[in-house]
Amino acid sequence: MDLLIGTGNPGKLREYRVLLADLPVKLYSLEDVNLNSVDVDEPHDTYEGNAVHKGRVYAQMSGMPTLADDSGLEVDALGGRPGVYSARYAGGGDRDRYTKLLGELEGVPDEKRTARFQCVVALVFPDDRAPISVLGKVEGRIAHQPTEGGAVGFGYDFVFIPEGFDQALSALSMSEKNHLSHRGNAIRAMIPHLQALLKA
Ligand code: IMP
């Protein structure tokens, strides 16, 4: 079976490739199907709405079943912000976004810095089959300082310390991150659906 990974984010793509490596599925990136210049918007206010929307655009353009996701970081001290708006929380790049977040949390003590990543992965078909969505989460807290320079981190990984750890996600190995991350959990929840499809 051919499967398109509908993300332009190289960090996410690496995680999909590792997490789906054992399935008898041929994975295609957007670059493989010449869709890497297509930037899909996020018009909804739910992760699921945006994940299905991205998947639908890429599935229709490629003619292939497509996995797409939408994710965000929910910080309790900020009433759940930036949440579904995490990618648009600040202009610029990853560093601008997590620097703004650390600024908003200045003076907030450790016990009030709780947060979680959520991720919805959607499997969307190029025909009229209904999309399948699954949710993954990871609980943790926001660090006081970023941990930069890790090998695999991206986005808010530099400031997110998963529960049970004392280091940011960016300091973990790819396999440690995949083992506990929101996207890892969501993709693992999607695997039985892919296996069912392979048997059909
Ligand atoms: P989106 O799912 O591409 O809309 O991403 C939402 C925002 O959360 C972006 O700023 C991403 O960089 C960030 N993000 C998504 N997944 C992760 C992750 O696994 N680690 C850190 N940041 C992430």
PDB file of C-alpha atoms and ligand atoms in Angstrom, residues 7 9 12 15 42 54 69-73 83-84 86-88 94 97 117 154-158 169 177 181-183, ligand 1:
ATOM      1  CA  THR A   7       3.496  17.241   6.368  1.00  0.00           C
ATOM      2  CA  ASN A   9       7.702  19.669   8.668  1.00  0.00           C
ATOM      3  CA  LYS A  12       7.457  15.332  11.913  1.00  0.00           C
ATOM      4  CA  GLU A  15       9.146  10.690  13.334  1.00  0.00           C
ATOM      5  CA  GLU A  42      -5.376  25.584   9.338  1.00  0.00           C
ATOM      6  CA  LYS A  54      -4.725  19.018   5.617  1.00  0.00           C
ATOM      7  CA  ASP A  69      -1.708  15.763  11.757  1.00  0.00           C
ATOM      8  CA  ASP A  70      -2.356  18.872  13.753  1.00  0.00           C
ATOM      9  CA  SER A  71      -0.821  19.400  17.147  1.00  0.00           C
ATOM     10  CA  GLY A  72      -0.369  22.006  19.822  1.00  0.00           C
ATOM     11  CA  LEU A  73       0.981  22.817  23.231  1.00  0.00           C
ATOM     12  CA  GLY A  83      -3.211  25.169  21.909  1.00  0.00           C
ATOM     13  CA  VAL A  84      -4.529  24.785  18.380  1.00  0.00           C
ATOM     14  CA  SER A  86       0.631  26.947  18.549  1.00  0.00           C
ATOM     15  CA  ALA A  87       2.054  27.327  15.040  1.00  0.00           C
ATOM     16  CA  ARG A  88       0.741  30.904  14.836  1.00  0.00           C
ATOM     17  CA  ASP A  94      10.525  28.024  16.535  1.00  0.00           C
ATOM     18  CA  ARG A  97       7.662  31.104  19.628  1.00  0.00           C
ATOM     19  CA  PHE A 117       1.154  18.366  23.851  1.00  0.00           C
ATOM     20  CA  PHE A 154      11.911  20.996  16.796  1.00  0.00           C
ATOM     21  CA  GLY A 155       9.114  23.385  17.708  1.00  0.00           C
ATOM     22  CA  TYR A 156       8.528  23.625  21.462  1.00  0.00           C
ATOM     23  CA  ASP A 157      10.673  20.527  22.242  1.00  0.00           C
ATOM     24  CA  PHE A 158      13.361  22.871  23.596  1.00  0.00           C
ATOM     25  CA  LEU A 169      12.248  16.701  24.862  1.00  0.00           C
ATOM     26  CA  LYS A 177      10.888  11.025  22.202  1.00  0.00           C
ATOM     27  CA  SER A 181       5.427  11.811  22.597  1.00  0.00           C
ATOM     28  CA  HIS A 182       1.947  12.957  21.592  1.00  0.00           C
ATOM     29  CA  ARG A 183       2.675  12.134  17.940  1.00  0.00           C
TER      30      ARG A 183
HETATM   31  P1  IMP B   1       1.253  21.958  13.594  1.00  0.00           P
HETATM   32  O1  IMP B   1       0.749  20.633  14.086  1.00  0.00           O
HETATM   33  O2  IMP B   1       2.160  21.768  12.435  1.00  0.00           O
HETATM   34  O3  IMP B   1       0.171  22.976  13.405  1.00  0.00           O
HETATM   35  O4  IMP B   1       2.214  22.489  14.735  1.00  0.00           O
HETATM   36  C1  IMP B   1       1.785  23.263  15.816  1.00  0.00           C
HETATM   37  C2  IMP B   1       2.941  23.898  16.518  1.00  0.00           C
HETATM   38  O5  IMP B   1       3.389  23.020  17.533  1.00  0.00           O
HETATM   39  C3  IMP B   1       4.157  24.236  15.653  1.00  0.00           C
HETATM   40  O6  IMP B   1       4.755  25.407  16.160  1.00  0.00           O
HETATM   41  C4  IMP B   1       5.053  23.050  15.848  1.00  0.00           C
HETATM   42  O7  IMP B   1       6.414  23.368  15.690  1.00  0.00           O
HETATM   43  C5  IMP B   1       4.730  22.670  17.282  1.00  0.00           C
HETATM   44  N1  IMP B   1       4.871  21.241  17.437  1.00  0.00           N
HETATM   45  C6  IMP B   1       4.160  20.268  16.823  1.00  0.00           C
HETATM   46  N2  IMP B   1       4.628  19.059  17.173  1.00  0.00           N
HETATM   47  C7  IMP B   1       5.653  19.290  18.004  1.00  0.00           C
HETATM   48  C8  IMP B   1       6.556  18.434  18.677  1.00  0.00           C
HETATM   49  O8  IMP B   1       6.539  17.197  18.550  1.00  0.00           O
HETATM   50  N3  IMP B   1       7.462  19.030  19.446  1.00  0.00           N
HETATM   51  C9  IMP B   1       7.538  20.386  19.600  1.00  0.00           C
HETATM   52  N4  IMP B   1       6.744  21.235  18.976  1.00  0.00           N
HETATM   53  C10 IMP B   1       5.804  20.677  18.185  1.00  0.00           C
END
